[in-house]
Coordinates of C-alpha atoms in Angstrom, one line a residue:
Chain A
M788 CA 0.0 0.0 0.0
S789 CA 2.6 2.5 1.0
A790 CA 4.8 1.5 -2.0
L791 CA 1.9 2.1 -4.4
A792 CA 1.1 5.5 -2.7
E793 CA 4.6 6.5 -2.8
I794 CA 5.0 5.8 -6.6
L795 CA 1.7 7.3 -7.3
F796 CA 2.4 10.3 -5.4
G797 CA 5.9 10.8 -6.6
G798 CA 4.7 10.2 -10.2
L799 CA 2.0 12.8 -10.0
F800 CA 4.3 15.3 -8.5
Q801 CA 7.2 14.8 -10.9
G802 CA 4.8 14.5 -13.8
S803 CA 3.3 17.9 -13.0
L804 CA 6.7 19.6 -13.1
Y805 CA 7.7 17.8 -16.3
A806 CA 4.3 18.6 -17.9
M807 CA 4.7 22.3 -17.2
M808 CA 8.1 22.2 -18.8
A809 CA 7.4 20.0 -21.7
V810 CA 4.3 21.8 -22.8
G811 CA 6.4 25.0 -23.2
L812 CA 8.9 23.1 -25.3
A813 CA 6.1 21.6 -27.5
L814 CA 4.4 24.9 -27.8
V815 CA 7.5 26.5 -29.3
W816 CA 8.3 23.6 -31.6
T817 CA 4.8 23.3 -33.0
T818 CA 4.5 27.1 -33.7
I819 CA 7.9 28.0 -34.7
G820 CA 9.5 24.8 -35.5
V821 CA 12.7 25.3 -33.3
F822 CA 13.9 23.8 -30.2
N823 CA 14.4 26.1 -27.3
F824 CA 17.4 25.1 -25.3
S825 CA 17.1 28.1 -22.9
H826 CA 13.9 26.7 -21.7
G827 CA 15.6 25.3 -18.5
V828 CA 17.0 28.7 -17.8
F829 CA 13.4 30.2 -18.0
M830 CA 12.6 27.9 -15.1
M831 CA 15.6 29.0 -13.0
L832 CA 15.0 32.7 -13.8
G833 CA 11.4 32.5 -12.8
A834 CA 12.3 31.1 -9.5
Y835 CA 15.1 33.7 -8.8
I836 CA 12.8 36.6 -9.8
A837 CA 10.2 35.3 -7.4
W838 CA 12.9 34.9 -4.7
Q839 CA 14.1 38.5 -5.3
L840 CA 10.6 39.9 -5.1
V841 CA 9.9 37.9 -1.9
E842 CA 13.2 39.2 -0.6
L843 CA 12.2 42.8 -1.3
G844 CA 9.2 42.2 1.0
L845 CA 6.4 41.4 -1.3
P846 CA 4.0 38.7 -0.2
A847 CA 4.2 35.3 -2.3
A848 CA 0.7 35.8 -3.6
V849 CA 1.9 39.0 -5.2
A850 CA 5.4 38.0 -6.1
F851 CA 4.7 34.8 -7.9
P852 CA 2.2 36.2 -10.4
I853 CA 4.6 39.2 -11.1
A854 CA 7.4 36.7 -11.7
V855 CA 5.3 34.8 -14.2
V856 CA 4.4 37.9 -16.1
V857 CA 8.0 39.1 -16.1
M858 CA 8.9 35.7 -17.6
A859 CA 6.5 36.2 -20.4
G860 CA 8.4 39.4 -21.2
V861 CA 11.7 37.6 -21.0
G862 CA 10.4 34.9 -23.4
W863 CA 9.2 37.5 -25.8
I864 CA 12.6 39.4 -25.7
L865 CA 14.6 36.1 -26.1
Q866 CA 12.5 35.3 -29.2
A867 CA 12.9 38.6 -30.7
S868 CA 16.6 38.7 -30.2
V869 CA 17.9 35.2 -30.9
V870 CA 15.2 33.4 -32.8
R871 CA 13.1 35.9 -34.9
P872 CA 16.3 37.3 -36.9
L873 CA 17.0 33.8 -38.0
I874 CA 13.7 32.7 -39.3
G875 CA 13.8 31.9 -43.0
R876 CA 17.5 31.0 -42.8
P877 CA 18.6 27.6 -43.9
N878 CA 19.5 25.1 -41.0
I879 CA 17.2 27.2 -38.6
V880 CA 16.8 24.2 -36.3
L881 CA 20.4 23.8 -35.7
V882 CA 21.2 27.5 -35.6
V883 CA 18.6 28.1 -33.0
V884 CA 19.8 25.2 -30.9
I885 CA 23.1 27.1 -30.7
T886 CA 21.7 30.6 -30.2
T887 CA 19.3 29.5 -27.4
L888 CA 22.0 27.5 -25.9
A889 CA 24.3 30.5 -25.9
A890 CA 21.5 32.8 -24.5
G891 CA 20.8 30.3 -21.8
S892 CA 24.4 30.1 -20.9
L893 CA 24.7 33.9 -20.5
I894 CA 21.5 34.2 -18.5
E895 CA 22.7 31.3 -16.2
N896 CA 26.0 33.0 -15.6
G897 CA 24.2 36.4 -15.2
A898 CA 22.1 34.8 -12.4
L899 CA 25.2 33.5 -10.9
T900 CA 27.0 37.0 -11.0
I901 CA 23.8 38.7 -9.6
W902 CA 22.6 36.3 -7.0
G903 CA 25.6 34.3 -6.2
P904 CA 26.1 30.5 -5.9
R905 CA 24.6 30.2 -2.5
S906 CA 21.4 28.0 -2.6
K907 CA 18.1 29.8 -1.9
Q908 CA 14.6 28.8 -1.1
I909 CA 11.3 30.6 -1.9
P910 CA 8.2 30.1 0.4
A911 CA 6.1 27.1 -0.2
L912 CA 2.6 27.7 -1.8
I913 CA 1.2 26.2 1.4
T914 CA 3.3 25.4 4.3
G915 CA 2.7 22.1 6.4
N916 CA 2.7 18.4 5.9
T917 CA 0.2 15.7 5.9
T918 CA 0.0 11.9 5.5
V919 CA -1.7 10.3 2.5
G920 CA -1.9 6.5 2.3
G921 CA 0.8 6.0 4.8
V922 CA 3.2 8.5 2.9
G923 CA 4.2 11.9 4.4
V924 CA 3.8 14.6 2.0
S925 CA 4.1 18.4 2.0
L926 CA 1.0 20.5 1.3
H927 CA 3.2 22.4 -1.3
Q928 CA 3.4 19.2 -3.4
I929 CA -0.2 18.5 -3.1
A930 CA -0.9 22.1 -4.2
I931 CA 1.3 21.6 -7.3
I932 CA -0.4 18.3 -8.2
V933 CA -3.8 20.1 -8.1
I934 CA -2.7 23.3 -9.7
T935 CA -0.9 22.0 -12.7
P936 CA -3.6 20.2 -14.4
L937 CA -5.9 23.2 -13.9
I938 CA -3.4 25.3 -15.7
L939 CA -2.7 22.9 -18.4
A940 CA -6.5 22.6 -18.9
A941 CA -6.7 26.3 -19.1
L942 CA -4.0 26.3 -21.8
C943 CA -5.8 23.7 -23.8
M944 CA -9.1 25.7 -23.6
F945 CA -7.2 28.7 -24.7
L946 CA -5.8 27.0 -27.8
N947 CA -9.0 25.2 -28.7
R948 CA -11.8 27.6 -27.7
T949 CA -10.4 31.1 -28.4
R950 CA -9.6 32.9 -31.7
L951 CA -6.1 33.8 -30.6
G952 CA -5.5 30.1 -29.8
L953 CA -6.9 29.2 -33.1
A954 CA -4.3 31.6 -34.7
L955 CA -1.5 30.0 -32.8
R956 CA -2.6 26.5 -34.0
A957 CA -2.9 27.8 -37.6
V958 CA 0.6 29.3 -37.6
A959 CA 1.9 25.9 -36.3
Q960 CA 0.5 24.3 -39.5
N961 CA 1.1 26.7 -42.3
E962 CA 3.0 29.9 -42.1
D963 CA 2.2 31.1 -45.6
A964 CA -1.5 30.5 -45.3
S965 CA -1.4 32.2 -41.9
H966 CA -0.1 35.3 -43.6
L967 CA -2.7 35.2 -46.2
V968 CA -5.6 35.2 -43.7
G969 CA -4.0 38.2 -42.1
L970 CA -2.4 36.8 -39.0
N971 CA 0.4 38.7 -37.3
V972 CA 2.9 35.7 -37.5
T973 CA 5.7 37.5 -35.7
A974 CA 3.5 38.4 -32.7
L975 CA 2.2 34.9 -32.5
Y976 CA 5.8 33.5 -32.4
G977 CA 6.5 36.0 -29.6
L978 CA 3.4 34.8 -27.8
A979 CA 4.4 31.2 -28.1
F980 CA 7.7 32.0 -26.4
A981 CA 6.1 34.1 -23.8
I982 CA 3.6 31.5 -22.8
A983 CA 6.4 28.8 -22.8
A984 CA 8.6 31.0 -20.6
S985 CA 5.7 31.8 -18.2
L986 CA 5.0 28.1 -17.7
A987 CA 8.7 27.4 -17.2
G988 CA 9.0 30.2 -14.6
L989 CA 6.0 28.9 -12.8
A990 CA 7.5 25.3 -12.8
G991 CA 10.6 27.1 -11.3
I992 CA 8.7 28.7 -8.7
F993 CA 7.0 25.4 -7.7
M994 CA 10.4 23.7 -7.6
G995 CA 12.0 26.6 -5.6
G996 CA 9.4 26.0 -3.0
Y997 CA 10.6 22.6 -1.9
R998 CA 14.1 22.2 -3.2
F999 CA 17.1 24.5 -2.9
M1000 CA 17.6 26.7 -6.0
S1001 CA 20.8 27.2 -7.8
P1002 CA 21.6 29.0 -11.1
V1003 CA 21.9 25.5 -12.8
M1004 CA 18.6 24.2 -11.4
G1005 CA 16.9 24.4 -14.8
S1006 CA 19.2 21.9 -16.6
D1007 CA 18.0 18.6 -15.1
P1008 CA 14.4 19.5 -15.7
L1009 CA 15.1 20.5 -19.2
L1010 CA 16.7 17.2 -19.9
K1011 CA 13.7 15.4 -18.3
A1012 CA 11.4 17.7 -20.5
L1013 CA 13.4 16.6 -23.5
I1014 CA 12.9 12.9 -22.7
V1015 CA 9.2 13.6 -22.3
V1016 CA 8.7 15.3 -25.5
V1017 CA 10.7 12.7 -27.4
F1018 CA 8.7 9.9 -25.6
G1019 CA 5.4 11.5 -26.2
G1020 CA 5.9 13.2 -29.5
I1021 CA 6.5 16.8 -29.9
S1022 CA 3.9 17.5 -32.6
S1023 CA 1.0 18.3 -30.2
I1024 CA 0.6 19.6 -26.7
S1025 CA -1.6 16.9 -25.3
G1026 CA 1.0 14.2 -26.2
P1027 CA 3.6 15.8 -23.9
I1028 CA 1.2 16.3 -21.2
F1029 CA 0.3 12.5 -21.0
A1030 CA 3.8 11.5 -21.6
A1031 CA 5.1 13.8 -18.7
Y1032 CA 2.9 11.9 -16.2
L1033 CA 3.9 8.5 -17.6
I1034 CA 7.6 9.5 -17.4
G1035 CA 6.9 10.8 -13.8
F1036 CA 5.4 7.5 -12.7
F1037 CA 8.1 5.5 -14.4
E1038 CA 10.7 7.5 -12.6
A1039 CA 9.0 7.2 -9.3
A1040 CA 8.7 3.4 -9.8
C1041 CA 12.4 3.1 -10.9
S1042 CA 13.8 5.1 -8.0
Y1043 CA 11.6 3.0 -5.6
Y1044 CA 12.5 -0.4 -7.0
F1045 CA 16.0 0.2 -8.4
G1046 CA 17.2 3.1 -6.6
L1047 CA 18.0 6.8 -7.6
Y1048 CA 21.4 5.9 -9.3
W1049 CA 19.7 3.7 -11.8
T1050 CA 16.7 5.9 -12.7
P1051 CA 18.5 8.2 -15.2
A1052 CA 19.9 5.2 -17.0
L1053 CA 16.6 3.6 -17.3
L1054 CA 15.0 6.9 -18.4
F1055 CA 17.5 7.2 -21.3
G1056 CA 16.8 3.5 -22.0
V1057 CA 13.3 4.5 -22.5
L1058 CA 14.3 7.5 -24.7
I1059 CA 16.5 5.2 -26.9
L1060 CA 13.7 2.6 -27.2
T1061 CA 11.2 5.2 -28.2
L1062 CA 13.6 6.6 -30.9
M1063 CA 14.1 3.1 -32.2
V1064 CA 10.5 1.9 -32.2
R1065 CA 8.4 4.9 -32.7
P1066 CA 10.5 8.0 -33.5
E1067 CA 7.6 10.4 -33.9
G1068 CA 6.6 9.6 -30.2
I1069 CA 4.0 7.4 -28.8
F1070 CA 1.1 9.9 -28.8
A1071 CA 2.0 11.7 -32.0
S1072 CA 0.4 11.8 -35.4
R1073 CA 3.0 12.4 -38.1
S1074 CA 2.2 16.0 -38.7
R1075 CA 3.0 19.2 -36.8
G1076 CA 0.3 21.0 -35.2
L1077 CA -1.1 22.1 -31.8
A1078 CA -4.4 20.5 -30.5
Chain B
M1331 CA -13.3 52.7 -64.4
N1332 CA -10.0 52.9 -62.6
P1333 CA -8.1 49.6 -62.1
I1334 CA -8.4 48.3 -58.6
L1335 CA -4.8 46.9 -59.0
S1336 CA -2.0 48.0 -61.0
V1337 CA 1.4 46.4 -61.1
E1338 CA 4.1 48.8 -62.4
G1339 CA 7.5 47.6 -63.4
V1340 CA 7.9 45.0 -60.8
T1341 CA 11.1 43.1 -60.5
A1342 CA 11.2 40.2 -58.0
G1343 CA 12.8 37.0 -57.4
Y1344 CA 14.4 34.7 -54.7
G1345 CA 17.9 35.4 -53.6
R1346 CA 20.1 36.0 -56.6
V1347 CA 17.5 34.5 -59.1
T1348 CA 15.3 37.2 -60.7
V1349 CA 11.9 35.7 -61.6
L1350 CA 9.8 38.8 -62.6
H1351 CA 11.5 41.2 -65.1
D1352 CA 9.9 44.7 -64.9
I1353 CA 6.3 43.2 -65.3
S1354 CA 3.4 45.5 -65.6
L1355 CA -0.3 44.7 -65.6
E1356 CA -3.7 46.0 -64.5
A1357 CA -6.7 44.4 -63.0
G1358 CA -10.3 45.7 -62.6
R1359 CA -10.6 48.1 -65.5
F1360 CA -12.7 45.7 -67.7
G1361 CA -13.7 42.9 -65.1
N1362 CA -11.9 39.8 -64.3
V1363 CA -8.3 39.1 -65.4
G1364 CA -6.8 35.9 -66.3
L1365 CA -3.2 35.1 -66.3
F1366 CA -1.8 32.1 -68.2
G1367 CA 1.5 30.8 -69.6
P1368 CA 3.8 28.1 -69.1
N1369 CA 4.7 26.8 -65.6
G1370 CA 7.8 28.3 -64.0
H1371 CA 7.5 31.7 -65.7
G1372 CA 6.6 33.7 -62.7
K1373 CA 2.8 33.7 -62.4
T1374 CA 2.8 32.4 -58.8
T1375 CA 5.8 34.7 -57.9
L1376 CA 3.8 37.7 -59.2
L1377 CA 0.9 36.7 -56.9
R1378 CA 3.2 36.3 -54.0
A1379 CA 4.6 39.8 -54.6
I1380 CA 1.2 41.2 -54.8
S1381 CA 0.0 39.6 -51.5
G1382 CA 3.2 40.8 -49.7
L1383 CA 4.6 37.2 -49.1
L1384 CA 7.6 38.4 -51.3
Q1385 CA 9.1 41.8 -51.4
P1386 CA 9.8 43.1 -54.9
K1387 CA 13.2 44.4 -55.6
S1388 CA 11.8 47.4 -57.6
G1389 CA 8.6 48.6 -59.0
R1390 CA 5.1 49.6 -57.6
I1391 CA 2.0 47.7 -56.9
L1392 CA -1.1 50.0 -56.5
F1393 CA -4.2 48.5 -54.7
D1394 CA -7.0 51.0 -54.9
G1395 CA -4.6 53.9 -55.7
Q1396 CA -2.3 53.0 -52.8
D1397 CA 1.3 51.6 -53.0
I1398 CA 1.3 48.4 -51.2
V1399 CA 5.0 47.4 -51.8
G1400 CA 6.6 47.0 -48.4
H1401 CA 3.3 46.5 -46.6
S1402 CA 2.9 43.3 -44.5
A1403 CA 0.8 40.5 -45.9
R1404 CA -1.6 41.2 -42.9
A1405 CA -1.9 44.8 -43.9
I1406 CA -2.7 43.8 -47.4
V1407 CA -5.3 41.2 -46.3
G1408 CA -6.7 44.0 -44.1
A1409 CA -7.2 46.2 -47.2
G1410 CA -9.2 43.5 -48.9
L1411 CA -6.9 41.9 -51.3
I1412 CA -7.2 38.3 -50.8
H1413 CA -4.9 35.6 -52.3
V1414 CA -5.8 31.9 -52.5
P1415 CA -2.5 30.2 -53.0
Q1416 CA -1.9 27.2 -55.3
G1417 CA -2.3 23.7 -54.0
N1418 CA -4.9 24.0 -51.4
R1419 CA -2.6 23.0 -48.6
L1420 CA -4.1 25.3 -45.9
F1421 CA -4.3 24.1 -42.4
P1422 CA -4.6 20.3 -42.4
D1423 CA -5.4 19.8 -38.9
L1424 CA -8.0 22.5 -38.5
S1425 CA -11.7 21.9 -39.0
I1426 CA -13.6 23.7 -41.8
A1427 CA -15.3 25.8 -39.1
D1428 CA -11.9 26.8 -37.7
C1429 CA -10.6 27.8 -41.2
M1430 CA -13.8 30.0 -41.7
A1431 CA -13.1 31.7 -38.3
L1432 CA -9.5 32.3 -39.4
G1433 CA -10.8 33.8 -42.7
A1434 CA -12.6 36.4 -40.6
Y1435 CA -9.6 37.3 -38.5
S1436 CA -8.9 40.6 -39.9
P1437 CA -10.9 43.6 -38.2
R1438 CA -12.3 44.5 -41.7
A1439 CA -13.9 41.0 -42.1
R1440 CA -15.0 40.4 -38.5
P1441 CA -18.3 42.4 -38.6
H1442 CA -19.3 40.4 -41.8
E1443 CA -18.5 37.1 -40.4
A1444 CA -22.0 35.7 -40.1
E1445 CA -23.1 37.1 -43.5
N1446 CA -20.0 35.7 -45.2
R1447 CA -20.4 32.4 -43.7
E1448 CA -23.9 32.2 -45.0
K1449 CA -22.6 33.1 -48.4
V1450 CA -20.0 30.3 -48.3
V1451 CA -22.4 27.7 -47.1
K1452 CA -24.8 28.6 -49.9
L1453 CA -22.0 28.5 -52.5
F1454 CA -20.5 25.2 -51.2
P1455 CA -23.3 23.2 -49.4
K1456 CA -20.8 20.2 -49.3
L1457 CA -18.8 22.1 -46.7
A1458 CA -21.7 22.4 -44.4
E1459 CA -22.1 18.6 -44.2
R1460 CA -18.4 18.4 -43.0
W1461 CA -18.3 21.5 -40.9
R1462 CA -16.4 19.9 -37.9
Q1463 CA -14.1 17.7 -40.1
R1464 CA -10.4 18.2 -40.4
V1465 CA -9.3 19.6 -43.6
R1466 CA -6.8 16.7 -44.1
T1467 CA -9.7 14.3 -44.3
L1468 CA -11.3 16.1 -47.2
S1469 CA -11.0 15.4 -50.8
G1470 CA -9.0 17.7 -53.2
G1471 CA -12.0 19.5 -54.4
E1472 CA -13.5 20.0 -51.0
R1473 CA -10.1 21.3 -49.8
Q1474 CA -10.1 23.8 -52.7
M1475 CA -13.6 24.9 -51.6
V1476 CA -12.4 25.4 -48.1
S1477 CA -9.5 27.6 -49.5
I1478 CA -11.8 29.7 -51.5
G1479 CA -14.4 29.7 -48.6
T1480 CA -11.7 30.9 -46.2
A1481 CA -10.9 33.7 -48.8
L1482 CA -14.5 34.7 -49.0
M1483 CA -14.6 35.0 -45.2
S1484 CA -11.9 37.7 -45.4
H1485 CA -14.6 39.9 -47.2
P1486 CA -12.4 40.3 -50.4
R1487 CA -12.5 43.4 -52.5
L1488 CA -10.3 41.7 -55.0
L1489 CA -9.9 37.9 -55.0
I1490 CA -6.8 36.2 -56.5
L1491 CA -7.1 32.5 -57.3
D1492 CA -3.8 30.5 -58.2
E1493 CA -4.8 27.5 -60.2
P1494 CA -8.1 26.7 -58.5
T1495 CA -8.8 23.7 -60.5
L1496 CA -5.3 22.2 -60.5
G1497 CA -5.4 18.3 -60.3
L1498 CA -9.2 18.1 -59.8
A1499 CA -11.4 15.4 -61.5
P1500 CA -13.3 16.8 -64.5
K1501 CA -16.8 16.7 -62.6
I1502 CA -15.5 18.4 -59.5
K1503 CA -13.6 20.9 -61.7
D1504 CA -16.8 21.8 -63.6
E1505 CA -18.7 22.3 -60.2
L1506 CA -15.8 24.4 -58.8
C1507 CA -15.8 26.6 -62.1
A1508 CA -19.5 27.2 -61.8
S1509 CA -18.8 28.4 -58.0
V1510 CA -16.1 30.7 -59.2
M1511 CA -18.5 32.1 -61.9
D1512 CA -21.0 32.7 -59.0
I1513 CA -18.4 34.5 -56.9
S1514 CA -17.7 36.8 -59.8
R1515 CA -21.4 37.4 -60.4
G1516 CA -21.7 38.3 -56.7
G1517 CA -19.6 41.4 -57.5
V1518 CA -16.1 40.4 -56.4
P1519 CA -13.5 41.1 -59.1
L1520 CA -11.1 38.3 -59.7
I1521 CA -7.6 37.6 -60.9
V1522 CA -7.3 34.0 -61.9
V1523 CA -4.3 32.0 -62.9
E1524 CA -5.3 28.9 -64.8
Q1525 CA -4.1 26.5 -67.3
D1526 CA -7.5 25.7 -68.6
I1527 CA -7.9 28.5 -71.2
E1528 CA -11.6 27.7 -72.1
F1529 CA -12.5 28.4 -68.5
L1530 CA -10.4 31.6 -68.5
L1531 CA -12.1 32.8 -71.8
E1532 CA -15.5 32.2 -70.2
L1533 CA -14.6 33.8 -66.8
T1534 CA -12.5 36.8 -67.7
Q1535 CA -12.6 39.8 -69.8
Q1536 CA -8.9 40.5 -70.0
L1537 CA -6.0 38.0 -70.4
Y1538 CA -2.3 38.3 -69.9
L1539 CA 0.1 35.8 -71.2
V1540 CA 3.0 35.6 -68.8
N1541 CA 6.2 34.3 -70.2
H1542 CA 9.8 34.6 -68.9
G1543 CA 8.6 36.8 -66.1
A1544 CA 7.0 39.5 -68.2
V1545 CA 3.8 40.1 -70.0
A1546 CA 4.2 38.6 -73.5
T1547 CA 0.8 39.4 -74.8
E1548 CA -2.2 41.2 -73.4
I1549 CA -5.6 40.4 -74.8
K1550 CA -8.2 43.2 -74.1
P1551 CA -11.9 42.8 -74.3
G1552 CA -13.2 42.6 -77.9
E1553 CA -10.0 41.0 -79.1
S1554 CA -11.3 37.5 -78.8
L1555 CA -9.1 34.8 -79.8
D1556 CA -9.6 31.3 -80.9
H1557 CA -8.2 28.3 -79.3
G1558 CA -5.6 27.8 -82.1
E1559 CA -4.2 31.2 -81.6
I1560 CA -3.7 30.9 -77.8
M1561 CA -2.1 27.4 -78.3
S1562 CA 0.5 29.0 -80.8
M1563 CA 1.3 31.7 -78.2
Y1564 CA 1.8 29.1 -75.5
F1565 CA 4.0 26.8 -77.5
G1566 CA 5.7 29.5 -79.7
H1567 CA 5.3 29.7 -83.4

C-alpha cells in the first residue's frame, strides 16, 4: 500500500513539473519549428525573480504572479533577439539550438553573478505536511499536483476555444497560409515563447518552494522535459502532457525499486527505445500542429 | 473605371535569381483578369509579390490607388486583397469551421463574419455537411472549396485565385468553375491563374500571357481569340 502510494504520489508530483516544462517546449516547437534550449534557464530565472521579489518584502501571492508575467516578457525578448532574426535561414533548427543554448548560458552565468552561488529557497505555496496513504507529503506538493492540471487545462481551453488560440494553432500548421488570412505571424511567435517562458517560470517557482535553488537548477528539468517530448511526441501539446505523467510514474517506480542511481539510465533507455521503435513519439500523429 | 490593382514595373525573385523582369499589368478596369502561360515563368511569384509574401526588388503595386509594396501581408489582407494560394494546402489539422473563423480574422472582415459564412455555405453546401471535419480528411476538391471559402470569409474586394482547378477530377472541376463564376457574379473582381484557357475565356474579360517573367501578350476585351491562336502563343510559333 505504502509503496503504491509513494510511487503514485511521486509520479504525480514529478509528472506535474515535467508537464509544465514539456508543454512549453512543445508549444515553441509546433508554432515556430525550433527547439528552445534556454527553456531550463526560464525555469531558473522565474524562481530567482520570485525569490528576489519575496526578498524585497512582497507577499508570495503578489510576487509569484509578477514573476510569471516578467517571464512572459523575458520569453518574448529572447524570441525577438535570438530566434526571430534567423527565421527563414537555412538550417534554422540547428542554428537556433546554438543561439538559445548561448543565450541560456549567458543568463545562467548572469544569475550566478547577480545572485551568487549560495542555494536559496522561496516560500512554499502552502506550508505544512500531511499523510496520504501512509506516505508523508508536504501540502506544497499537493498544491502543485492540483494546480498543474488546472493550468494545463486552461492552456488547452485557450488553444482550442479562443480565436487567438486558433491563430496559434494555425501558424503551427502553415505559415504562408497564416500570412494570407492576415495573422500577425511574428507576434504569434512571440506569444508562443512568452507562454512557454511563463509556464517554465511557474515550474521554477514550484520547484524553488521545496528544493534549494541554484543557477543551474533548470538543466535537469530541461533534460527530463526533452525525454518527455521525445517519448510523447512533440507535434502536439496533449501528447507531452500525458507523456510527462507517464515518465513521472516511471521515474518514481524506478527510484523506488532500483534506486536513484539507476533511474537516469533507465529513463535514457526509454528514450532510446522510443527513438528506435516509434521515433515520432507514442502519442504523435505524423504531422506538426497544436491540439 | 480605374483599375483596382495595377502592377508597375515589378522586378522580383528569390535570392540572386530574378523571376519577374519589370512586369506591368492592370486588373479591374474591364472585369476579371486571367493570367496564363507556361509553368515556372513567374505567375505564382507575381501573386506572392502582390499579396506581400515576397518583397519586390523594384517597382510599384497599387491597390485602390495606394502603393502596397513593403506593406505586410497582414496589412494587405486587411485592405481586402485576398490571395488563395496554389495547391490548397491550408491548415490540415484544423476543421472547416476553424478555417472559416480564421478567414474572418482581420478587423475588416470580423463584422461580416455571419453574413459571409452564410454565403460560403450557400456556395459550397458540401462544406456544411463536413463543418467539424479536419481539412486533411477532405478530398482535393473539398479542400479547394475550403481555401476559396476561407478567402471569401476575409470579405475580399479583390480575389486572387492561383490555379483553383489544379489536379481536380473533371466533374469536380466543372462544379468548382461554376462556383467561381457565381463569386464573380456576386460582385467580387477576380484575378485567376489557370491552365484551362476555355475556363479563362469564359470567366475573364482581359487576359495576360506571362512568359519569362514578363507580359508577353495582353488580350483586351473585344480582341477575342480562338483556341488555335492561344495554343500557338503558348508553344511558340
